[in-house]
Amino acid sequence: MLHYETKDLTTPEVHKLLLGGVAPRPIALVSTISKDGINNLSPFSFFNAFGANPPVVAFSPSRRGRDATLKDTYNNLIETQECVIQAVTHSMVEQISLASVEYSPDVDEFIKSGLTPIDSDLVKSKRVKESPFQMECKLLEMRSFGEGGAAANLAVCEVIKFHVAEDLFSNGIIDPIKIDLVARMSGDFYSRAGSGVFVVEKPIGKKCIGYDQVPKHIRDSEIYSANDLGKFGNSESMPSEDDVKLFIQKIVKEKFADFELGSEAFLRYQRLNEYKRMLKAALEMKENQKKNIELSVKCALNNNDMDFAWKAALFVKDVK
Ligand SMILES: Cc1cc2nc3c(=O)[nH]c(=O)nc-3n(C[C@H](O)[C@H](O)[C@H](O)COP(=O)(O)O)c2cc1C
């Protein structure tokens, strides 16, 4: 590990560390209007949501690193006490990058970026038509932390109206693939969030047994990863010895069509995620039995079949 005390680093060094380690960051595309009626549009990735009652979001239009001057977004927010924040989709990313160029305050960045302004309902700042998720906001508080270059100005805002495209939803939630958001990483790197989407079952409200209560022979396995063990720890209980016995008897008796034995067939079942066939084959093949059963468990875990995974994993205890 490298170890740094902040006092020994320059501001650009600190900035680079934050951009790399606090990532991926959602991007707020913030639209404000000056007191002279000029529209301003800029992206900010020091941004997040902090509560839902009332809905509070915050972002930081920092002081410019070069000369510590205040950005137009900051000045407009102080003057008008309002803004519109929109989510940034992959289809808009080049245009929002263009909106980050430092144009002078009399330049309308909607025109420069080619994004389309549309009227808001409750604030004067315009909404960005191309974004499928827009939030009309009132400034609650502006907190400044220092007056040097890159000093944070935390703009804490309350969302007073949401505009959301209806086609974003699947099963009552905003579908991460459909919304296709981008996030900011270090340097010039962005992340297309939908491409990395996966599911982790929420432990909320569950009395999970925890990592430490996963039986030792499972924790000691060389096949399971830390994430696999975390999944076991995320369960509320484990099956009894009798349940495990019955489960194994059932698999042994079960007749699968075109079932084959041998290491080649086992590999094929593994490729096809056929973990029940993997287990049946492992039980009948004597070589590498422990390892093969654990591979079937791993495959069941990948398919979120916790009942199978637990029973097969507990059975391994008595396998040599
Ligand atoms: C993706 C992206 C994220 C950015 N995030 C921030 C940020 O969190 N804070 C900030 O002060 N500037 C950020 N910037 C730079 C501002 O967008 C840039 O300084 C812009 O010119 C500010 O415009 P304004 O003076 O019109 O407010 C970011 C730029 C990009 C492209």
mmCIF file of C-alpha atoms and ligand atoms in Angstrom:
data_model
loop_
_atom_site.group_PDB
_atom_site.id
_atom_site.type_symbol
_atom_site.label_atom_id
_atom_site.label_comp_id
_atom_site.label_asym_id
_atom_site.label_seq_id
_atom_site.Cartn_x
_atom_site.Cartn_y
_atom_site.Cartn_z
ATOM 1 C CA MET A 1 0.000 0.000 0.000
ATOM 2 C CA LEU A 2 1.020 3.596 -0.485
ATOM 3 C CA HIS A 3 0.251 5.889 2.456
ATOM 4 C CA TYR A 4 -0.227 9.648 2.231
ATOM 5 C CA GLU A 5 -1.023 12.302 4.771
ATOM 6 C CA THR A 6 -3.070 14.946 3.011
ATOM 7 C CA LYS A 7 -0.791 17.718 4.281
ATOM 8 C CA ASP A 8 2.109 16.254 2.230
ATOM 9 C CA LEU A 9 0.184 16.289 -1.073
ATOM 10 C CA THR A 10 -0.513 19.054 -3.589
ATOM 11 C CA THR A 11 -4.146 19.864 -4.412
ATOM 12 C CA PRO A 12 -3.928 18.248 -7.906
ATOM 13 C CA GLU A 13 -2.546 15.080 -6.281
ATOM 14 C CA VAL A 14 -5.412 14.999 -3.784
ATOM 15 C CA HIS A 15 -7.891 15.646 -6.590
ATOM 16 C CA LYS A 16 -6.501 12.756 -8.656
ATOM 17 C CA LEU A 17 -6.725 10.357 -5.701
ATOM 18 C CA LEU A 18 -10.335 11.337 -5.017
ATOM 19 C CA LEU A 19 -11.313 10.992 -8.681
ATOM 20 C CA GLY A 20 -9.826 7.499 -8.816
ATOM 21 C CA GLY A 21 -10.940 6.108 -5.470
ATOM 22 C CA VAL A 22 -14.352 7.727 -5.092
ATOM 23 C CA ALA A 23 -15.787 6.288 -8.286
ATOM 24 C CA PRO A 24 -17.819 5.617 -10.323
ATOM 25 C CA ARG A 25 -19.617 8.881 -9.592
ATOM 26 C CA PRO A 26 -23.081 9.740 -10.915
ATOM 27 C CA ILE A 27 -23.132 12.879 -13.035
ATOM 28 C CA ALA A 28 -25.499 15.776 -12.355
ATOM 29 C CA LEU A 29 -26.158 17.805 -15.451
ATOM 30 C CA VAL A 30 -27.084 21.097 -13.785
ATOM 31 C CA SER A 31 -29.063 23.773 -15.525
ATOM 32 C CA THR A 32 -29.248 27.241 -13.959
ATOM 33 C CA ILE A 33 -30.217 30.683 -15.217
ATOM 34 C CA SER A 34 -28.408 33.940 -14.504
ATOM 35 C CA LYS A 35 -30.193 37.028 -13.190
ATOM 36 C CA ASP A 36 -29.872 38.388 -16.764
ATOM 37 C CA GLY A 37 -31.745 35.367 -18.107
ATOM 38 C CA ILE A 38 -28.748 33.504 -19.654
ATOM 39 C CA ASN A 39 -29.078 29.703 -19.468
ATOM 40 C CA ASN A 40 -26.141 27.777 -18.043
ATOM 41 C CA LEU A 41 -25.533 24.039 -18.300
ATOM 42 C CA SER A 42 -22.636 22.121 -16.702
ATOM 43 C CA PRO A 43 -21.884 18.596 -15.505
ATOM 44 C CA PHE A 44 -20.830 17.863 -11.908
ATOM 45 C CA SER A 45 -19.793 14.439 -10.687
ATOM 46 C CA PHE A 46 -19.200 15.384 -7.063
ATOM 47 C CA PHE A 47 -22.886 14.557 -6.734
ATOM 48 C CA ASN A 48 -25.310 12.274 -4.973
ATOM 49 C CA ALA A 49 -28.728 11.911 -3.286
ATOM 50 C CA PHE A 50 -28.919 11.963 0.511
ATOM 51 C CA GLY A 51 -32.494 11.374 1.595
ATOM 52 C CA ALA A 52 -36.023 10.988 0.325
ATOM 53 C CA ASN A 53 -38.146 12.808 2.892
ATOM 54 C CA PRO A 54 -37.701 15.519 1.761
ATOM 55 C CA PRO A 55 -35.748 14.456 -1.327
ATOM 56 C CA VAL A 56 -32.287 15.995 -0.887
ATOM 57 C CA VAL A 57 -29.489 15.939 -3.456
ATOM 58 C CA ALA A 58 -26.141 17.732 -3.344
ATOM 59 C CA PHE A 59 -23.327 18.528 -5.757
ATOM 60 C CA SER A 60 -20.193 20.624 -5.638
ATOM 61 C CA PRO A 61 -19.540 23.468 -8.070
ATOM 62 C CA SER A 62 -16.006 23.835 -6.687
ATOM 63 C CA ARG A 63 -13.761 26.855 -7.030
ATOM 64 C CA ARG A 64 -11.735 26.679 -10.250
ATOM 65 C CA GLY A 65 -8.454 24.855 -9.649
ATOM 66 C CA ARG A 66 -6.501 27.339 -11.755
ATOM 67 C CA ASP A 67 -7.390 30.642 -10.069
ATOM 68 C CA ALA A 68 -9.867 29.809 -7.276
ATOM 69 C CA THR A 69 -12.633 31.816 -8.982
ATOM 70 C CA LEU A 70 -16.262 30.776 -8.588
ATOM 71 C CA LYS A 71 -18.048 28.919 -11.382
ATOM 72 C CA ASP A 72 -21.110 30.303 -13.184
ATOM 73 C CA THR A 73 -23.299 27.530 -11.763
ATOM 74 C CA TYR A 74 -22.348 28.580 -8.222
ATOM 75 C CA ASN A 75 -23.035 32.266 -8.931
ATOM 76 C CA ASN A 76 -26.398 31.522 -10.575
ATOM 77 C CA LEU A 77 -27.467 29.278 -7.704
ATOM 78 C CA ILE A 78 -26.662 31.954 -5.150
ATOM 79 C CA GLU A 79 -28.547 34.549 -7.182
ATOM 80 C CA THR A 80 -31.642 32.527 -8.085
ATOM 81 C CA GLN A 81 -31.690 29.784 -5.376
ATOM 82 C CA GLU A 82 -32.817 27.141 -7.894
ATOM 83 C CA CYS A 83 -31.667 24.733 -10.601
ATOM 84 C CA VAL A 84 -32.653 21.648 -12.573
ATOM 85 C CA ILE A 85 -30.531 18.512 -12.206
ATOM 86 C CA GLN A 86 -30.707 15.825 -14.862
ATOM 87 C CA ALA A 87 -29.271 12.335 -15.140
ATOM 88 C CA VAL A 88 -26.728 11.757 -17.921
ATOM 89 C CA THR A 89 -27.285 8.873 -20.336
ATOM 90 C CA HIS A 90 -24.711 7.311 -22.661
ATOM 91 C CA SER A 91 -26.392 8.930 -25.677
ATOM 92 C CA MET A 92 -25.627 12.431 -24.242
ATOM 93 C CA VAL A 93 -22.108 11.952 -22.927
ATOM 94 C CA GLU A 94 -20.180 13.822 -25.632
ATOM 95 C CA GLN A 95 -22.591 16.744 -25.400
ATOM 96 C CA ILE A 96 -22.329 17.030 -21.614
ATOM 97 C CA SER A 97 -18.548 16.960 -21.976
ATOM 98 C CA LEU A 98 -18.910 19.908 -24.327
ATOM 99 C CA ALA A 99 -21.099 21.678 -21.754
ATOM 100 C CA SER A 100 -18.185 21.443 -19.271
ATOM 101 C CA VAL A 101 -16.068 23.793 -21.376
ATOM 102 C CA GLU A 102 -15.458 27.086 -19.579
ATOM 103 C CA TYR A 103 -17.547 29.450 -21.663
ATOM 104 C CA SER A 104 -17.987 32.989 -20.358
ATOM 105 C CA PRO A 105 -21.140 33.706 -18.299
ATOM 106 C CA ASP A 106 -22.886 35.379 -21.275
ATOM 107 C CA VAL A 107 -22.732 32.160 -23.352
ATOM 108 C CA ASP A 108 -25.751 29.825 -23.339
ATOM 109 C CA GLU A 109 -24.309 26.321 -22.926
ATOM 110 C CA PHE A 110 -27.503 24.717 -24.262
ATOM 111 C CA ILE A 111 -26.546 26.252 -27.607
ATOM 112 C CA LYS A 112 -22.883 25.243 -27.276
ATOM 113 C CA SER A 113 -23.656 21.643 -26.345
ATOM 114 C CA GLY A 114 -26.546 21.255 -28.775
ATOM 115 C CA LEU A 115 -28.835 20.017 -25.983
ATOM 116 C CA THR A 116 -32.460 21.165 -26.061
ATOM 117 C CA PRO A 117 -33.898 23.520 -23.377
ATOM 118 C CA ILE A 118 -37.520 22.993 -22.358
ATOM 119 C CA ASP A 119 -39.528 24.929 -19.771
ATOM 120 C CA SER A 120 -39.729 23.689 -16.204
ATOM 121 C CA ASP A 121 -42.957 23.817 -14.194
ATOM 122 C CA LEU A 122 -41.834 25.236 -10.831
ATOM 123 C CA VAL A 123 -38.460 26.912 -11.506
ATOM 124 C CA LYS A 124 -37.120 29.294 -14.154
ATOM 125 C CA SER A 125 -34.061 27.148 -15.058
ATOM 126 C CA LYS A 126 -34.655 25.067 -18.176
ATOM 127 C CA ARG A 127 -34.830 21.282 -18.318
ATOM 128 C CA VAL A 128 -32.740 19.239 -20.774
ATOM 129 C CA LYS A 129 -35.134 17.473 -23.129
ATOM 130 C CA GLU A 130 -32.652 14.681 -24.000
ATOM 131 C CA SER A 131 -32.390 13.464 -20.387
ATOM 132 C CA PRO A 132 -35.077 10.932 -19.347
ATOM 133 C CA PHE A 133 -34.705 11.886 -15.646
ATOM 134 C CA GLN A 134 -34.967 15.524 -14.568
ATOM 135 C CA MET A 135 -35.329 17.091 -11.109
ATOM 136 C CA GLU A 136 -36.519 20.646 -10.492
ATOM 137 C CA CYS A 137 -34.732 21.842 -7.348
ATOM 138 C CA LYS A 138 -34.633 24.627 -4.762
ATOM 139 C CA LEU A 139 -31.321 25.450 -3.061
ATOM 140 C CA LEU A 140 -31.544 24.563 0.655
ATOM 141 C CA GLU A 141 -28.016 25.477 1.656
ATOM 142 C CA MET A 142 -24.643 26.336 0.121
ATOM 143 C CA ARG A 143 -21.737 25.275 2.329
ATOM 144 C CA SER A 144 -18.237 26.403 1.331
ATOM 145 C CA PHE A 145 -15.104 24.630 2.511
ATOM 146 C CA GLY A 146 -12.108 26.891 1.917
ATOM 147 C CA GLU A 147 -11.312 29.654 -0.555
ATOM 148 C CA GLY A 148 -8.371 28.130 -2.443
ATOM 149 C CA GLY A 149 -8.362 26.484 -5.881
ATOM 150 C CA ALA A 150 -10.579 23.345 -6.033
ATOM 151 C CA ALA A 151 -12.239 24.177 -2.681
ATOM 152 C CA ALA A 152 -15.650 22.517 -2.356
ATOM 153 C CA ASN A 153 -18.936 24.420 -2.416
ATOM 154 C CA LEU A 154 -21.605 21.972 -1.417
ATOM 155 C CA ALA A 155 -24.913 22.926 -2.991
ATOM 156 C CA VAL A 156 -27.596 21.079 -1.033
ATOM 157 C CA CYS A 157 -30.884 21.090 -2.931
ATOM 158 C CA GLU A 158 -34.425 19.878 -2.378
ATOM 159 C CA VAL A 159 -36.142 18.230 -5.335
ATOM 160 C CA ILE A 160 -39.566 19.792 -5.763
ATOM 161 C CA LYS A 161 -40.583 18.040 -8.984
ATOM 162 C CA PHE A 162 -39.410 14.900 -10.826
ATOM 163 C CA HIS A 163 -39.856 14.307 -14.563
ATOM 164 C CA VAL A 164 -39.220 10.684 -15.551
ATOM 165 C CA ALA A 165 -39.686 9.022 -18.962
ATOM 166 C CA GLU A 166 -42.342 6.298 -18.570
ATOM 167 C CA ASP A 167 -40.445 3.818 -20.745
ATOM 168 C CA LEU A 168 -37.603 3.594 -18.169
ATOM 169 C CA PHE A 169 -39.547 1.322 -15.816
ATOM 170 C CA SER A 170 -39.515 -2.483 -15.453
ATOM 171 C CA ASN A 171 -41.405 -4.113 -12.534
ATOM 172 C CA GLY A 172 -41.952 -0.747 -10.838
ATOM 173 C CA ILE A 173 -38.296 0.324 -10.682
ATOM 174 C CA ILE A 174 -36.120 2.314 -13.039
ATOM 175 C CA ASP A 175 -34.430 -0.347 -15.150
ATOM 176 C CA PRO A 176 -30.634 0.208 -15.080
ATOM 177 C CA ILE A 177 -30.241 -1.086 -18.634
ATOM 178 C CA LYS A 178 -33.039 1.061 -20.009
ATOM 179 C CA ILE A 179 -31.837 4.299 -18.376
ATOM 180 C CA ASP A 180 -28.262 3.592 -19.602
ATOM 181 C CA LEU A 181 -26.547 6.068 -17.253
ATOM 182 C CA VAL A 182 -22.883 6.979 -17.402
ATOM 183 C CA ALA A 183 -20.620 7.671 -14.433
ATOM 184 C CA ARG A 184 -17.317 9.478 -14.033
ATOM 185 C CA MET A 185 -14.104 7.705 -13.096
ATOM 186 C CA SER A 186 -10.496 8.993 -12.938
ATOM 187 C CA GLY A 187 -8.855 11.016 -15.720
ATOM 188 C CA ASP A 188 -10.861 10.846 -18.940
ATOM 189 C CA PHE A 189 -12.506 7.543 -17.981
ATOM 190 C CA TYR A 190 -16.250 7.096 -17.812
ATOM 191 C CA SER A 191 -18.261 4.004 -17.023
ATOM 192 C CA ARG A 192 -21.392 2.866 -18.846
ATOM 193 C CA ALA A 193 -23.231 1.702 -15.776
ATOM 194 C CA GLY A 194 -25.753 -0.616 -17.477
ATOM 195 C CA SER A 195 -22.985 -2.858 -18.861
ATOM 196 C CA GLY A 196 -21.797 -3.810 -15.376
ATOM 197 C CA VAL A 197 -25.189 -4.443 -13.775
ATOM 198 C CA PHE A 198 -25.621 -7.480 -11.482
ATOM 199 C CA VAL A 199 -27.896 -8.445 -8.592
ATOM 200 C CA VAL A 200 -27.061 -8.587 -4.860
ATOM 201 C CA GLU A 201 -30.055 -9.631 -2.777
ATOM 202 C CA LYS A 202 -30.838 -7.016 -0.084
ATOM 203 C CA PRO A 203 -30.222 -8.216 3.496
ATOM 204 C CA ILE A 204 -32.584 -5.495 4.816
ATOM 205 C CA GLY A 205 -35.023 -6.802 7.429
ATOM 206 C CA LYS A 206 -33.393 -10.257 7.430
ATOM 207 C CA LYS A 207 -31.609 -11.760 10.437
ATOM 208 C CA CYS A 208 -28.658 -13.029 8.402
ATOM 209 C CA ILE A 209 -26.395 -15.618 10.060
ATOM 210 C CA GLY A 210 -23.283 -13.638 8.996
ATOM 211 C CA TYR A 211 -19.969 -14.693 7.493
ATOM 212 C CA ASP A 212 -18.617 -16.010 10.820
ATOM 213 C CA GLN A 213 -21.462 -18.558 11.234
ATOM 214 C CA VAL A 214 -20.898 -20.199 7.840
ATOM 215 C CA PRO A 215 -19.632 -23.714 8.768
ATOM 216 C CA LYS A 216 -15.849 -23.990 8.885
ATOM 217 C CA HIS A 217 -15.550 -26.658 6.171
ATOM 218 C CA ILE A 218 -17.331 -24.283 3.773
ATOM 219 C CA ARG A 219 -15.172 -21.309 4.786
ATOM 220 C CA ASP A 220 -12.017 -23.426 4.367
ATOM 221 C CA SER A 221 -12.868 -24.546 0.834
ATOM 222 C CA GLU A 222 -10.471 -23.524 -1.924
ATOM 223 C CA ILE A 223 -13.316 -23.349 -4.432
ATOM 224 C CA TYR A 224 -15.523 -20.653 -2.907
ATOM 225 C CA SER A 225 -14.665 -16.958 -3.215
ATOM 226 C CA ALA A 226 -15.225 -14.368 -0.474
ATOM 227 C CA ASN A 227 -18.368 -13.278 -2.375
ATOM 228 C CA ASP A 228 -19.644 -16.880 -2.349
ATOM 229 C CA LEU A 229 -19.150 -17.028 1.431
ATOM 230 C CA GLY A 230 -20.865 -13.624 1.760
ATOM 231 C CA LYS A 231 -23.890 -15.122 -0.022
ATOM 232 C CA PHE A 232 -24.020 -17.992 2.488
ATOM 233 C CA GLY A 233 -23.694 -15.471 5.328
ATOM 234 C CA ASN A 234 -26.652 -13.583 3.837
ATOM 235 C CA SER A 235 -29.020 -16.503 4.689
ATOM 236 C CA GLU A 236 -31.259 -16.544 7.755
ATOM 237 C CA SER A 237 -30.825 -20.260 8.501
ATOM 238 C CA MET A 238 -29.287 -23.412 7.095
ATOM 239 C CA PRO A 239 -30.892 -26.762 6.262
ATOM 240 C CA SER A 240 -30.917 -29.581 8.839
ATOM 241 C CA GLU A 241 -28.856 -32.777 8.485
ATOM 242 C CA ASP A 242 -32.057 -34.678 7.592
ATOM 243 C CA ASP A 243 -32.901 -32.166 4.863
ATOM 244 C CA VAL A 244 -29.408 -32.630 3.424
ATOM 245 C CA LYS A 245 -29.743 -36.450 3.498
ATOM 246 C CA LEU A 246 -33.123 -36.372 1.737
ATOM 247 C CA PHE A 247 -31.817 -33.921 -0.851
ATOM 248 C CA ILE A 248 -28.820 -36.113 -1.699
ATOM 249 C CA GLN A 249 -30.982 -39.274 -1.887
ATOM 250 C CA LYS A 250 -33.314 -37.495 -4.284
ATOM 251 C CA ILE A 251 -30.454 -36.380 -6.577
ATOM 252 C CA VAL A 252 -28.994 -39.911 -6.587
ATOM 253 C CA LYS A 253 -32.386 -41.423 -7.545
ATOM 254 C CA GLU A 254 -33.303 -38.741 -10.075
ATOM 255 C CA LYS A 255 -33.193 -39.832 -13.740
ATOM 256 C CA PHE A 256 -31.909 -37.143 -16.103
ATOM 257 C CA ALA A 257 -32.434 -37.676 -19.834
ATOM 258 C CA ASP A 258 -29.171 -38.326 -21.755
ATOM 259 C CA PHE A 259 -27.159 -38.254 -18.549
ATOM 260 C CA GLU A 260 -23.470 -39.041 -18.960
ATOM 261 C CA LEU A 261 -20.581 -39.544 -16.592
ATOM 262 C CA GLY A 262 -16.932 -38.586 -17.009
ATOM 263 C CA SER A 263 -14.864 -35.449 -16.752
ATOM 264 C CA GLU A 264 -15.840 -34.227 -20.231
ATOM 265 C CA ALA A 265 -19.561 -34.470 -19.458
ATOM 266 C CA PHE A 266 -18.937 -32.750 -16.112
ATOM 267 C CA LEU A 267 -17.216 -29.830 -17.860
ATOM 268 C CA ARG A 268 -20.102 -29.594 -20.303
ATOM 269 C CA TYR A 269 -22.633 -29.399 -17.460
ATOM 270 C CA GLN A 270 -20.472 -26.722 -15.843
ATOM 271 C CA ARG A 271 -20.402 -24.662 -19.051
ATOM 272 C CA LEU A 272 -24.184 -24.954 -19.347
ATOM 273 C CA ASN A 273 -24.797 -24.071 -15.651
ATOM 274 C CA GLU A 274 -26.497 -27.455 -15.141
ATOM 275 C CA TYR A 275 -25.555 -27.710 -11.505
ATOM 276 C CA LYS A 276 -27.989 -30.550 -10.665
ATOM 277 C CA ARG A 277 -26.326 -32.744 -13.310
ATOM 278 C CA MET A 278 -22.945 -31.596 -12.010
ATOM 279 C CA LEU A 279 -23.849 -32.780 -8.525
ATOM 280 C CA LYS A 280 -25.301 -36.100 -9.713
ATOM 281 C CA ALA A 281 -22.182 -36.728 -11.796
ATOM 282 C CA ALA A 282 -19.906 -35.714 -8.907
ATOM 283 C CA LEU A 283 -21.716 -38.130 -6.559
ATOM 284 C CA GLU A 284 -21.242 -40.999 -8.985
ATOM 285 C CA MET A 285 -17.660 -40.229 -10.018
ATOM 286 C CA LYS A 286 -15.256 -41.044 -7.234
ATOM 287 C CA GLU A 287 -12.266 -38.970 -8.354
ATOM 288 C CA ASN A 288 -12.183 -35.274 -7.275
ATOM 289 C CA GLN A 289 -15.551 -35.759 -5.610
ATOM 290 C CA LYS A 290 -15.217 -32.978 -3.017
ATOM 291 C CA LYS A 291 -13.959 -30.451 -5.563
ATOM 292 C CA ASN A 292 -16.650 -31.354 -8.124
ATOM 293 C CA ILE A 293 -19.465 -31.101 -5.585
ATOM 294 C CA GLU A 294 -18.122 -27.693 -4.536
ATOM 295 C CA LEU A 295 -18.032 -26.632 -8.199
ATOM 296 C CA SER A 296 -21.727 -27.569 -8.455
ATOM 297 C CA VAL A 297 -22.363 -25.462 -5.324
ATOM 298 C CA LYS A 298 -20.539 -22.511 -6.858
ATOM 299 C CA CYS A 299 -22.626 -22.835 -9.994
ATOM 300 C CA ALA A 300 -25.840 -22.954 -7.924
ATOM 301 C CA LEU A 301 -24.694 -19.829 -6.052
ATOM 302 C CA ASN A 302 -24.135 -18.046 -9.363
ATOM 303 C CA ASN A 303 -27.725 -18.938 -10.225
ATOM 304 C CA ASN A 304 -28.973 -17.788 -6.788
ATOM 305 C CA ASP A 305 -30.277 -21.281 -5.928
ATOM 306 C CA MET A 306 -29.429 -20.998 -2.237
ATOM 307 C CA ASP A 307 -31.394 -24.079 -1.189
ATOM 308 C CA PHE A 308 -29.357 -26.302 -3.510
ATOM 309 C CA ALA A 309 -26.100 -24.539 -2.639
ATOM 310 C CA TRP A 310 -26.584 -24.951 1.109
ATOM 311 C CA LYS A 311 -27.580 -28.618 0.967
ATOM 312 C CA ALA A 312 -24.760 -29.638 -1.383
ATOM 313 C CA ALA A 313 -22.209 -27.531 0.537
ATOM 314 C CA LEU A 314 -23.223 -29.026 3.896
ATOM 315 C CA PHE A 315 -23.029 -32.559 2.419
ATOM 316 C CA VAL A 316 -19.374 -31.939 1.443
ATOM 317 C CA LYS A 317 -18.428 -32.063 5.149
ATOM 318 C CA ASP A 318 -18.546 -35.883 5.082
ATOM 319 C CA VAL A 319 -16.861 -36.265 1.681
ATOM 320 C CA LYS A 320 -13.186 -37.158 1.673
HETATM 321 C C1 LIG B 1 -18.215 14.636 -16.240
HETATM 322 C C2 LIG B 1 -17.741 15.907 -15.591
HETATM 323 C C3 LIG B 1 -17.873 16.044 -14.224
HETATM 324 C C4 LIG B 1 -17.477 17.242 -13.604
HETATM 325 N N1 LIG B 1 -17.636 17.334 -12.253
HETATM 326 C C5 LIG B 1 -17.336 18.505 -11.646
HETATM 327 C C6 LIG B 1 -17.580 18.680 -10.248
HETATM 328 O O1 LIG B 1 -18.045 17.772 -9.556
HETATM 329 N N2 LIG B 1 -17.281 19.881 -9.697
HETATM 330 C C7 LIG B 1 -16.793 20.906 -10.438
HETATM 331 O O2 LIG B 1 -16.584 21.979 -9.891
HETATM 332 N N3 LIG B 1 -16.553 20.768 -11.748
HETATM 333 C C8 LIG B 1 -16.819 19.611 -12.375
HETATM 334 N N4 LIG B 1 -16.603 19.486 -13.719
HETATM 335 C C9 LIG B 1 -16.116 20.648 -14.459
HETATM 336 C C10 LIG B 1 -17.248 21.636 -14.743
HETATM 337 O O3 LIG B 1 -18.244 21.049 -15.522
HETATM 338 C C11 LIG B 1 -16.642 22.841 -15.469
HETATM 339 O O4 LIG B 1 -15.772 23.523 -14.601
HETATM 340 C C12 LIG B 1 -17.657 23.813 -16.037
HETATM 341 O O5 LIG B 1 -16.998 24.714 -16.881
HETATM 342 C C13 LIG B 1 -18.361 24.619 -14.975
HETATM 343 O O6 LIG B 1 -19.246 25.452 -15.664
HETATM 344 P P1 LIG B 1 -19.845 26.810 -15.122
HETATM 345 O O7 LIG B 1 -18.704 27.783 -14.866
HETATM 346 O O8 LIG B 1 -20.714 27.194 -16.255
HETATM 347 O O9 LIG B 1 -20.585 26.487 -13.876
HETATM 348 C C14 LIG B 1 -16.922 18.288 -14.367
HETATM 349 C C15 LIG B 1 -16.763 18.123 -15.744
HETATM 350 C C16 LIG B 1 -17.162 16.937 -16.351
HETATM 351 C C17 LIG B 1 -16.994 16.782 -17.828
#
